[in-house]
Coordinates of C-alpha atoms and ligand atoms in Angstrom, one line a residue:
M1 CA -61.7 96.8 -285.0
A2 CA -58.2 95.6 -284.1
L3 CA -57.3 99.1 -283.0
Q4 CA -60.3 99.3 -280.8
A5 CA -59.4 96.0 -279.2
T6 CA -55.9 97.0 -278.6
S7 CA -56.8 100.3 -276.9
S8 CA -59.4 98.7 -274.6
F9 CA -56.7 96.1 -273.7
S10 CA -54.1 98.6 -272.9
V11 CA -56.5 100.6 -270.7
H12 CA -57.3 97.5 -268.7
R13 CA -53.7 96.4 -268.6
E14 CA -52.8 99.7 -267.0
V15 CA -55.6 99.3 -264.4
C16 CA -54.5 95.7 -263.7
L17 CA -50.9 96.7 -263.5
K18 CA -51.7 99.3 -260.9
E19 CA -54.0 97.1 -259.0
C20 CA -51.8 94.0 -259.0
S21 CA -48.8 95.9 -258.0
L22 CA -50.5 96.6 -254.8
F23 CA -49.9 92.9 -254.0
G24 CA -46.4 93.0 -255.4
A25 CA -47.4 90.1 -257.7
P26 CA -45.4 89.8 -260.9
L27 CA -47.6 90.8 -263.8
S28 CA -47.5 88.6 -266.8
S29 CA -48.2 90.2 -270.1
T30 CA -49.1 87.0 -271.8
H31 CA -52.9 87.7 -271.6
L32 CA -52.3 90.5 -274.1
K33 CA -51.6 87.9 -276.7
V34 CA -53.9 85.0 -276.0
N35 CA -57.2 86.8 -276.3
F36 CA -57.1 86.8 -280.1
P37 CA -57.7 83.7 -282.1
S38 CA -54.4 82.2 -283.1
R39 CA -53.7 81.7 -286.8
K40 CA -54.1 78.0 -286.3
E41 CA -57.4 78.3 -284.6
F42 CA -58.5 80.8 -287.3
N43 CA -57.7 78.3 -290.0
Q44 CA -59.2 75.4 -288.2
R45 CA -62.6 77.1 -288.0
G46 CA -62.4 78.7 -291.4
A47 CA -62.7 82.3 -292.1
L48 CA -64.2 84.5 -289.4
K49 CA -67.6 85.7 -290.3
T50 CA -67.6 89.2 -291.4
Q51 CA -70.6 91.3 -290.7
A52 CA -70.9 93.4 -293.7
V53 CA -73.4 96.3 -293.4
T54 CA -74.8 95.6 -296.8
T55 CA -76.1 92.0 -296.1
A56 CA -79.8 91.5 -296.6
T57 CA -80.3 89.7 -293.2
P58 CA -78.8 91.2 -290.1
A59 CA -76.2 89.1 -288.1
G60 CA -77.7 86.2 -286.2
T61 CA -81.0 86.3 -288.1
R62 CA -82.4 84.4 -291.0
A63 CA -85.3 85.2 -293.3
S64 CA -88.3 82.9 -292.8
T65 CA -90.6 81.7 -295.6
D66 CA -92.9 84.7 -295.1
G67 CA -90.0 87.0 -295.5
K68 CA -89.9 88.0 -291.8
K69 CA -86.5 88.1 -290.2
T70 CA -86.2 85.8 -287.2
L71 CA -83.4 85.1 -284.8
R72 CA -81.6 81.9 -285.6
K73 CA -81.6 79.2 -283.0
G74 CA -78.9 80.0 -280.4
T75 CA -76.3 77.5 -279.2
V76 CA -75.7 77.5 -275.4
I77 CA -73.3 75.3 -273.5
I78 CA -74.4 74.6 -269.9
T79 CA -71.9 72.8 -267.6
G80 CA -73.3 70.4 -265.0
A81 CA -76.6 70.1 -266.8
S82 CA -77.2 66.6 -265.6
S83 CA -79.1 67.7 -262.5
G84 CA -80.5 70.6 -260.4
L85 CA -80.2 74.1 -261.7
G86 CA -78.3 73.1 -264.9
L87 CA -80.9 70.6 -265.9
A88 CA -83.8 72.8 -265.2
T89 CA -82.2 75.6 -267.2
A90 CA -81.5 73.2 -270.1
K91 CA -85.1 72.1 -270.1
S92 CA -86.5 75.6 -270.0
L93 CA -84.3 76.8 -272.9
A94 CA -84.9 73.6 -274.9
E95 CA -88.6 74.0 -274.5
S96 CA -88.5 77.6 -275.7
G97 CA -87.6 76.3 -279.2
K98 CA -85.0 79.1 -279.5
W99 CA -82.0 77.2 -278.2
H100 CA -79.9 74.2 -278.9
V101 CA -78.4 73.1 -275.5
I102 CA -75.0 71.5 -275.2
M103 CA -75.1 69.7 -271.9
A104 CA -71.5 69.6 -270.8
C105 CA -71.4 66.8 -268.2
R106 CA -69.0 64.5 -266.5
D107 CA -71.4 61.5 -266.5
F108 CA -72.7 61.0 -270.1
L109 CA -75.3 58.4 -269.3
K110 CA -76.7 60.3 -266.3
A111 CA -77.1 63.4 -268.5
E112 CA -78.8 61.5 -271.3
R113 CA -81.2 59.9 -268.8
A114 CA -81.9 63.2 -267.1
A115 CA -82.6 64.9 -270.4
K116 CA -85.0 62.1 -271.5
S117 CA -86.8 61.9 -268.2
S118 CA -87.3 65.7 -268.1
G119 CA -89.0 65.4 -271.5
M120 CA -86.5 67.3 -273.6
S121 CA -86.7 66.5 -277.3
K122 CA -83.7 65.1 -279.0
E123 CA -83.3 67.8 -281.6
N124 CA -82.9 70.4 -278.8
Y125 CA -79.9 69.1 -277.0
T126 CA -76.6 67.3 -277.3
V127 CA -74.7 65.8 -274.4
M128 CA -70.9 66.2 -274.5
H129 CA -68.4 64.9 -272.1
L130 CA -66.7 67.5 -269.8
D131 CA -65.0 66.8 -266.4
L132 CA -64.1 70.2 -264.9
S133 CA -61.8 68.5 -262.5
S134 CA -59.3 67.7 -265.2
F135 CA -57.6 70.4 -267.5
D136 CA -57.1 67.7 -270.1
S137 CA -60.8 67.0 -270.2
V138 CA -61.6 70.8 -270.5
R139 CA -59.2 71.1 -273.4
Q140 CA -60.6 68.0 -275.0
F141 CA -64.1 69.3 -274.6
V142 CA -63.2 72.6 -276.3
G143 CA -61.5 70.6 -279.2
N144 CA -64.6 68.4 -279.6
F145 CA -66.9 71.4 -279.6
R146 CA -64.8 73.2 -282.2
Q147 CA -64.8 70.1 -284.4
S148 CA -68.6 70.0 -284.3
G149 CA -68.5 73.2 -286.2
Q150 CA -71.3 74.9 -284.2
P151 CA -71.2 78.5 -283.3
L152 CA -71.1 79.4 -279.6
D153 CA -73.5 82.1 -278.5
V154 CA -73.8 81.6 -274.7
L155 CA -71.7 79.8 -272.1
V156 CA -73.2 79.0 -268.7
C157 CA -70.6 78.0 -266.0
N158 CA -73.0 76.2 -263.6
A159 CA -71.4 72.9 -262.4
A160 CA -70.1 72.8 -258.8
V161 CA -69.2 70.4 -256.0
Y162 CA -69.8 71.1 -252.3
L163 CA -67.9 69.0 -249.7
P164 CA -69.1 70.2 -246.3
T165 CA -68.4 67.1 -244.4
A166 CA -65.0 66.2 -245.8
K167 CA -62.3 66.0 -243.1
E168 CA -59.4 66.0 -245.5
P169 CA -59.0 67.7 -248.9
T170 CA -59.3 65.8 -252.1
Y171 CA -57.8 66.9 -255.4
T172 CA -58.4 67.3 -259.1
A173 CA -56.4 65.4 -261.7
D174 CA -54.0 68.3 -261.8
G175 CA -53.5 68.4 -258.0
F176 CA -55.7 71.3 -256.9
E177 CA -58.1 71.2 -254.0
L178 CA -61.3 69.7 -255.6
S179 CA -63.9 72.5 -254.8
V180 CA -61.8 75.4 -256.0
G181 CA -60.2 73.3 -258.7
T182 CA -63.5 72.3 -260.2
N183 CA -65.8 75.2 -259.5
H184 CA -63.3 77.9 -260.3
L185 CA -60.2 76.7 -262.1
G186 CA -61.9 74.3 -264.4
H187 CA -64.4 76.9 -265.4
F188 CA -61.7 79.6 -265.7
L189 CA -59.8 77.5 -268.2
L190 CA -63.0 76.6 -270.1
A191 CA -64.3 80.2 -270.3
R192 CA -60.9 81.6 -271.2
L193 CA -60.7 79.2 -274.2
L194 CA -64.3 79.5 -275.3
V195 CA -64.4 83.3 -275.2
D196 CA -62.5 83.1 -278.5
D197 CA -65.3 81.0 -280.0
M198 CA -67.9 83.4 -278.7
K199 CA -66.1 86.3 -280.4
K200 CA -66.6 84.6 -283.7
S201 CA -70.4 84.1 -283.3
D202 CA -72.7 86.4 -285.1
Y203 CA -75.5 86.1 -282.6
P204 CA -76.8 89.5 -281.5
S205 CA -76.6 88.9 -277.7
K206 CA -73.7 86.8 -276.7
R207 CA -73.4 86.0 -273.0
L208 CA -71.0 84.3 -270.6
I209 CA -72.8 83.5 -267.3
I210 CA -71.2 82.2 -264.1
V211 CA -73.4 81.0 -261.3
G212 CA -72.5 82.8 -258.0
S213 CA -74.2 82.5 -254.6
I214 CA -75.4 84.5 -251.6
T215 CA -73.3 82.3 -249.3
G216 CA -70.1 83.8 -250.8
N217 CA -71.3 87.3 -250.1
T218 CA -70.6 88.5 -246.5
N219 CA -72.9 91.5 -246.9
T220 CA -75.9 89.1 -246.3
L221 CA -77.1 87.1 -243.3
A222 CA -76.6 83.8 -245.2
G223 CA -73.0 84.9 -246.0
N224 CA -72.3 85.3 -242.3
V225 CA -73.1 81.7 -241.4
P226 CA -69.7 80.2 -240.4
P227 CA -67.4 79.3 -242.0
K228 CA -67.4 82.6 -244.0
A229 CA -65.8 83.1 -247.4
N230 CA -62.4 84.8 -247.2
L231 CA -59.6 84.7 -249.8
G232 CA -57.1 86.5 -247.6
D233 CA -53.9 87.3 -249.4
M234 CA -54.4 84.2 -251.6
R235 CA -51.1 82.7 -250.6
G236 CA -52.6 79.2 -250.8
L237 CA -53.9 79.8 -254.3
A238 CA -50.6 81.2 -255.4
G239 CA -48.9 78.2 -253.9
G240 CA -51.1 75.8 -256.0
L241 CA -53.7 74.6 -253.5
N242 CA -51.9 71.2 -253.4
G243 CA -51.8 70.5 -249.7
L244 CA -48.1 69.6 -250.0
N245 CA -45.9 72.6 -250.1
S246 CA -48.9 74.9 -250.0
S247 CA -52.2 75.0 -248.2
S248 CA -55.2 73.4 -249.9
M249 CA -57.2 76.6 -249.0
I250 CA -57.0 79.9 -251.0
D251 CA -56.2 81.9 -247.8
G252 CA -53.5 79.5 -246.7
G253 CA -55.6 78.2 -243.7
D254 CA -56.6 74.7 -242.6
F255 CA -58.9 72.7 -244.9
D256 CA -62.6 73.4 -244.5
G257 CA -64.8 72.0 -247.3
A258 CA -67.7 74.5 -246.7
K259 CA -65.3 77.4 -246.8
A260 CA -63.6 76.1 -249.9
Y261 CA -66.9 76.0 -251.7
K262 CA -67.8 79.6 -250.6
D263 CA -64.3 80.8 -251.6
S264 CA -64.8 79.2 -255.0
K265 CA -68.1 81.1 -255.4
V266 CA -66.2 84.4 -254.6
C267 CA -63.7 83.4 -257.3
N268 CA -66.7 82.8 -259.7
M269 CA -68.1 86.2 -259.0
L270 CA -64.7 88.0 -259.2
M271 CA -64.0 86.2 -262.5
M272 CA -67.2 87.4 -264.1
Q273 CA -66.3 91.0 -263.3
E274 CA -62.7 90.6 -264.5
F275 CA -64.0 89.1 -267.8
H276 CA -66.2 92.1 -268.1
R277 CA -63.3 94.5 -267.6
R278 CA -61.0 92.7 -270.0
F279 CA -63.4 91.6 -272.7
H280 CA -66.8 93.4 -272.8
E281 CA -65.8 96.6 -274.7
E282 CA -63.8 94.6 -277.3
T283 CA -66.2 91.8 -277.8
G284 CA -69.7 93.1 -276.9
I285 CA -70.2 89.9 -274.9
T286 CA -72.4 90.3 -271.8
F287 CA -70.8 88.9 -268.7
A288 CA -73.1 88.2 -265.7
S289 CA -73.4 86.3 -262.5
L290 CA -76.5 85.4 -260.4
Y291 CA -77.8 84.1 -257.2
P292 CA -80.7 81.9 -258.4
G293 CA -82.3 81.5 -254.9
C294 CA -81.9 78.7 -252.4
I295 CA -82.6 75.5 -254.4
A296 CA -82.6 73.4 -251.2
T297 CA -83.4 70.1 -252.9
T298 CA -80.6 69.7 -255.4
G299 CA -77.7 67.3 -255.5
L300 CA -75.4 70.0 -254.3
F301 CA -76.1 68.8 -250.7
R302 CA -75.5 65.1 -251.5
E303 CA -72.4 65.0 -249.2
H304 CA -74.2 66.7 -246.3
I305 CA -75.4 64.7 -243.3
P306 CA -78.9 63.2 -243.8
L307 CA -80.4 65.4 -241.0
F308 CA -79.3 68.5 -242.8
R309 CA -80.8 67.3 -246.1
L310 CA -84.1 66.6 -244.2
L311 CA -84.3 69.9 -242.4
F312 CA -82.7 72.3 -244.9
P313 CA -85.6 72.5 -247.4
P314 CA -88.3 73.3 -244.7
F315 CA -86.0 75.7 -243.0
Q316 CA -85.5 77.6 -246.2
K317 CA -89.2 77.3 -247.2
Y318 CA -90.8 78.4 -244.0
I319 CA -88.2 80.3 -242.0
T320 CA -85.8 82.2 -244.3
K321 CA -88.3 82.1 -247.2
G322 CA -85.3 82.0 -249.5
Y323 CA -86.4 78.6 -251.0
V324 CA -86.9 78.3 -254.8
S325 CA -87.9 75.1 -256.7
E326 CA -85.6 73.7 -259.3
D327 CA -88.1 74.6 -262.0
E328 CA -88.3 78.2 -260.9
S329 CA -84.5 78.5 -260.6
G330 CA -84.1 77.1 -264.1
K331 CA -86.5 79.8 -265.4
R332 CA -84.4 82.5 -263.7
L333 CA -81.1 81.3 -265.2
A334 CA -82.8 80.9 -268.6
Q335 CA -83.8 84.5 -268.3
V336 CA -80.2 85.5 -267.8
V337 CA -79.3 83.5 -270.9
S338 CA -82.0 84.7 -273.2
D339 CA -84.1 87.7 -271.9
P340 CA -83.6 90.7 -274.1
S341 CA -83.9 93.0 -271.1
L342 CA -81.0 91.3 -269.2
T343 CA -78.1 92.4 -271.5
K344 CA -76.2 94.5 -269.0
S345 CA -72.7 93.3 -268.5
G346 CA -70.7 93.0 -265.2
V347 CA -73.9 92.5 -263.2
Y348 CA -74.9 90.1 -260.4
W349 CA -78.6 89.3 -260.7
S350 CA -80.9 88.2 -257.9
W351 CA -84.7 87.8 -257.7
N352 CA -87.3 88.9 -255.1
N353 CA -90.1 86.6 -253.9
N354 CA -92.3 87.5 -256.8
S355 CA -89.5 86.3 -259.1
A356 CA -88.7 89.8 -260.4
S357 CA -85.0 90.2 -261.2
F358 CA -82.9 93.0 -259.9
E359 CA -79.2 94.0 -260.0
N360 CA -77.8 93.0 -256.6
Q361 CA -74.8 94.3 -254.6
L362 CA -71.9 92.0 -254.1
S363 CA -69.9 92.0 -250.9
E364 CA -66.8 94.1 -250.5
E365 CA -64.5 91.1 -251.2
A366 CA -66.6 89.8 -254.1
S367 CA -66.4 93.2 -255.8
D368 CA -62.7 93.9 -255.0
V369 CA -61.0 95.0 -258.3
S370 CA -57.5 94.2 -257.1
K371 CA -58.5 90.8 -255.8
A372 CA -60.3 90.0 -259.1
C373 CA -57.1 90.9 -261.0
K374 CA -54.9 88.8 -258.7
V375 CA -57.2 85.8 -258.9
W376 CA -57.1 86.2 -262.7
E377 CA -53.3 86.4 -262.9
I378 CA -52.7 83.5 -260.5
S379 CA -55.4 81.4 -262.2
E380 CA -53.9 81.9 -265.6
K381 CA -50.6 80.5 -264.4
L382 CA -52.3 77.5 -262.6
V383 CA -54.3 76.5 -265.7
G384 CA -51.3 76.9 -267.9
L385 CA -52.3 79.9 -269.9
A386 CA -49.5 82.2 -268.7
Ligands
LMG1 C1 -71.2 74.6 -240.6 O1 -72.0 74.7 -239.5 C2 -70.5 73.2 -240.6 O2 -69.7 73.1 -239.5 C3 -69.7 73.0 -241.8 O3 -69.3 71.7 -241.9 C4 -70.6 73.3 -243.0 O4 -71.6 72.3 -243.1 C5 -71.2 74.6 -242.9 O5 -72.2 76.3 -244.1 C6 -72.0 75.0 -244.1 O6 -71.9 74.7 -241.8 C7 -73.0 75.6 -239.8 C8 -73.8 75.8 -238.5 C9 -73.4 77.1 -238.1 O7 -75.1 75.8 -238.9 C10 -75.9 74.7 -238.5 O8 -75.3 73.7 -238.2 C11 -77.3 74.9 -238.6 C12 -77.9 73.9 -239.5 C13 -79.1 74.6 -240.1 C14 -79.9 73.6 -240.9 C15 -81.2 74.1 -241.0 C16 -82.0 73.6 -239.8 C17 -82.4 74.8 -239.0 C18 -83.4 74.3 -238.1 C19 -84.3 75.5 -237.7 C20 -85.7 75.0 -237.5 C21 -86.3 74.6 -238.7 C22 -87.8 74.4 -238.7 C23 -88.2 74.0 -240.0 C24 -88.5 72.6 -240.0 C25 -87.4 71.9 -239.5 C26 -87.3 71.9 -238.0 C27 -85.9 72.1 -237.5 O9 -74.4 77.7 -237.3 C28 -74.0 78.5 -236.4 O10 -72.8 78.6 -236.1 C29 -75.1 79.2 -235.7 C30 -74.8 80.6 -235.8 C31 -75.2 81.0 -237.1 C32 -75.4 82.5 -237.1 C33 -75.4 83.0 -238.4 C34 -76.0 84.3 -238.5 C35 -74.9 85.3 -238.2 C36 -75.6 86.6 -238.4 C37 -74.6 87.7 -238.3 C38 -75.2 88.9 -238.7 C39 -74.3 89.8 -239.4 C40 -75.0 90.8 -240.1 C41 -74.8 90.8 -241.5 C42 -75.4 92.0 -242.1 C43 -76.5 91.6 -242.9 C44 -77.0 92.7 -243.7 C45 -78.2 92.4 -244.5
NDP2 P1 -76.3 69.9 -258.4 O1 -75.4 69.0 -257.6 O2 -77.6 69.4 -258.7 O3 -75.6 70.2 -259.8 C1 -74.2 70.3 -260.0 C2 -73.8 69.8 -261.3 O4 -72.4 70.0 -261.5 C3 -74.1 68.3 -261.5 O5 -74.6 68.2 -262.8 C4 -72.8 67.7 -261.4 O6 -72.6 66.5 -262.2 C5 -71.9 68.8 -262.0 N1 -70.5 68.6 -261.7 C6 -69.9 68.4 -260.5 N2 -68.6 68.2 -260.7 C7 -68.4 68.2 -262.0 C8 -67.2 68.1 -262.8 N3 -66.0 67.8 -262.2 N4 -67.3 68.2 -264.1 C9 -68.5 68.5 -264.7 N5 -69.6 68.6 -264.0 C10 -69.6 68.5 -262.7 O7 -76.3 71.3 -257.7 P2 -77.0 72.7 -258.1 O8 -77.9 72.5 -259.2 O9 -77.6 73.2 -256.8 O10 -75.8 73.6 -258.4 C11 -75.7 74.3 -259.6 C12 -75.0 75.6 -259.4 O11 -75.9 76.4 -258.6 C13 -73.7 75.6 -258.7 O12 -72.8 76.5 -259.3 C14 -74.0 76.0 -257.3 O13 -72.9 76.6 -256.7 C15 -75.1 77.0 -257.6 N6 -76.0 77.4 -256.5 C16 -76.8 76.5 -255.9 C17 -77.6 76.9 -254.9 C18 -78.6 75.9 -254.2 O14 -79.2 76.3 -253.3 N7 -78.6 74.7 -254.7 C19 -77.7 78.3 -254.4 C20 -76.8 79.1 -255.1 C21 -76.0 78.7 -256.1 P3 -73.2 65.1 -261.7 O15 -74.6 65.1 -262.0 O16 -72.4 64.1 -262.5 O17 -72.9 65.0 -260.2
PMR3 MG1 -78.2 79.2 -245.2 C1 -81.4 84.4 -244.1 C2 -81.5 83.7 -245.2 C3 -80.7 82.6 -245.6 C4 -80.6 82.3 -246.9 C5 -81.2 82.9 -248.1 C6 -79.7 81.1 -247.0 C7 -79.3 80.5 -248.2 N1 -79.3 80.8 -245.7 C8 -79.9 81.7 -244.8 C9 -79.8 81.6 -243.5 C10 -79.1 80.7 -242.7 N2 -78.5 79.6 -243.2 C11 -79.1 80.6 -241.2 C12 -79.6 81.7 -240.3 C13 -78.4 79.5 -240.9 C14 -78.0 79.0 -239.5 C15 -79.0 78.2 -239.0 C16 -78.0 78.8 -242.1 C17 -77.3 77.6 -242.2 C18 -76.9 77.1 -243.4 C19 -76.1 75.9 -243.5 C20 -75.5 75.0 -242.5 N3 -77.2 77.6 -244.6 C21 -76.6 76.8 -245.5 C22 -75.9 75.8 -244.9 C23 -75.3 75.0 -245.9 O1 -74.6 74.0 -245.8 C24 -75.5 75.6 -247.2 C25 -74.2 76.2 -247.7 O2 -73.6 77.0 -247.2 O3 -73.8 75.7 -248.9 C26 -72.6 76.3 -249.3 C27 -76.5 76.8 -246.9 C28 -77.1 77.7 -247.7 N4 -77.9 78.7 -247.2 C29 -78.4 79.4 -248.2 C30 -78.0 78.9 -249.5 C31 -78.4 79.3 -250.8 C32 -77.2 77.8 -249.1 C33 -76.6 76.8 -250.1 C34 -76.2 77.0 -251.4 C35 -75.1 77.7 -252.0 O4 -74.6 78.7 -251.6 O5 -74.8 77.3 -253.0

């Protein structure tokens, strides 16, 4: 097992070294160490579950009273489950009876109310506090989750902010531009930490899902509406996105809230693929991203001008036909969490109008291996993991 992991690592390290050296970026080797649970973590959680071949019940299952083996209830963490896509997904999974949903939200009361009013029953969910715009909060969340003693089977990185009308950048608690800091860096730290917990789960289909978007993909019409996503040479990201001695934008340009959001979605999609390359073989975890459709009515557009919020839903419904309801989008994401046929790793899922899923093509930038590697390396430094 350990040998297998080491060899898959060294293969990826070679690829990454080659790719990253294209940028002349200094390659840190620390990621070679941190992917294994530390002794401290190991002791905190108790012994790792061993999956002996001789056990009567296969991993992740339990025998029911009639002797049939059923899958145990899975535990899924969904960030930003207090509204929109996250809430609809939480509801869909909770209603299936197969999942306990951890709603990881920055506004505890709002999340509790949302869960109640959408009819979720208490035994199917837990609200836990998580503010992705603070690394301290992310680390605290991970600590709290570990203390709860639950296994982690699926993580859904869903939360996001979109600030299309902001004239000036705003910042996270750690001083990074808010959209990329929350949507990408907060999730990057969360996922990097929790992947260790997922490794320990005995659930048969473990998944790490990161919500992407069509608007970050310039191989589509929607991705060509200005301002377009573009990470450039990432000088702003490397400089810390602080707006002081570096730009607040990844590419080093002037602040543009809509572009910052789209850039953050490119990072999300690159991160999913980089996770796949670094961890899939070793852990068996499925890494996936998706475009759930245009959910034109969610809180994502709360900062947009009222005229936009009025016209956007009918525009998407009747003109682009890209519109999807919150309910339907929740079912789509729930499928990526739980459907036995969607286990392929490294994939970006989309749906056609009949709600049939298909593996979609990412833009050139959003599938660029060297950019993915560089985003990973820089992000590790920014979140304090390297
Ligand atoms: C920017 O403006 C803002 O400046 C920025 O702050 C931020 O908000 C950003 O993306 C968010 O947008 C975008 C601006 C650019 O778009 C608009 O302002 C249009 C608003 C649209 C809102 C919907 C209302 C539409 C009304 C239509 C009628 C609706 C009727 C239904 C009922 C309501 C009645 C109105 O817009 C432009 O600059 C216009 C040009 C956009 C062209 C984009 C297409 C480019 C295509 C290029 C093709 C390239 C080929 C790609 C290959 C594809 C291969 C498949
Ligand atoms: P919503 O605004 O309804 O949901 C976003 C969620 O993220 C909210 O629960 C919000 O919490 C939470 N959130 C924001 N900031 C933080 C933070 N700092 N810490 C923790 N949680 C936070 O938007 P959507 O449901 O539309 O968006 C969900 C995902 O779907 C996003 O990743 C978005 O990029 C993606 N997406 C959306 C599309 C659409 O058309 N709507 C299309 C393609 C992708 P709170 O309730 O407290 O504000
Ligand atoms: Mg777009 C052709 C199809 C299409 C689709 C599927 C979307 C999705 N959009 C399309 C086309 C267009 N949009 C066209 C032709 C225009 C110019 C009129 C247009 C405009 C537009 C604006 C101003 N669209 C937008 C905005 C936003 O502010 C939204 C955005 O970029 O948020 C980042 C948006 C979106 N369009 C979409 C989707 C899914 C979004 C928002 C959600 C997201 O990416 O998360």
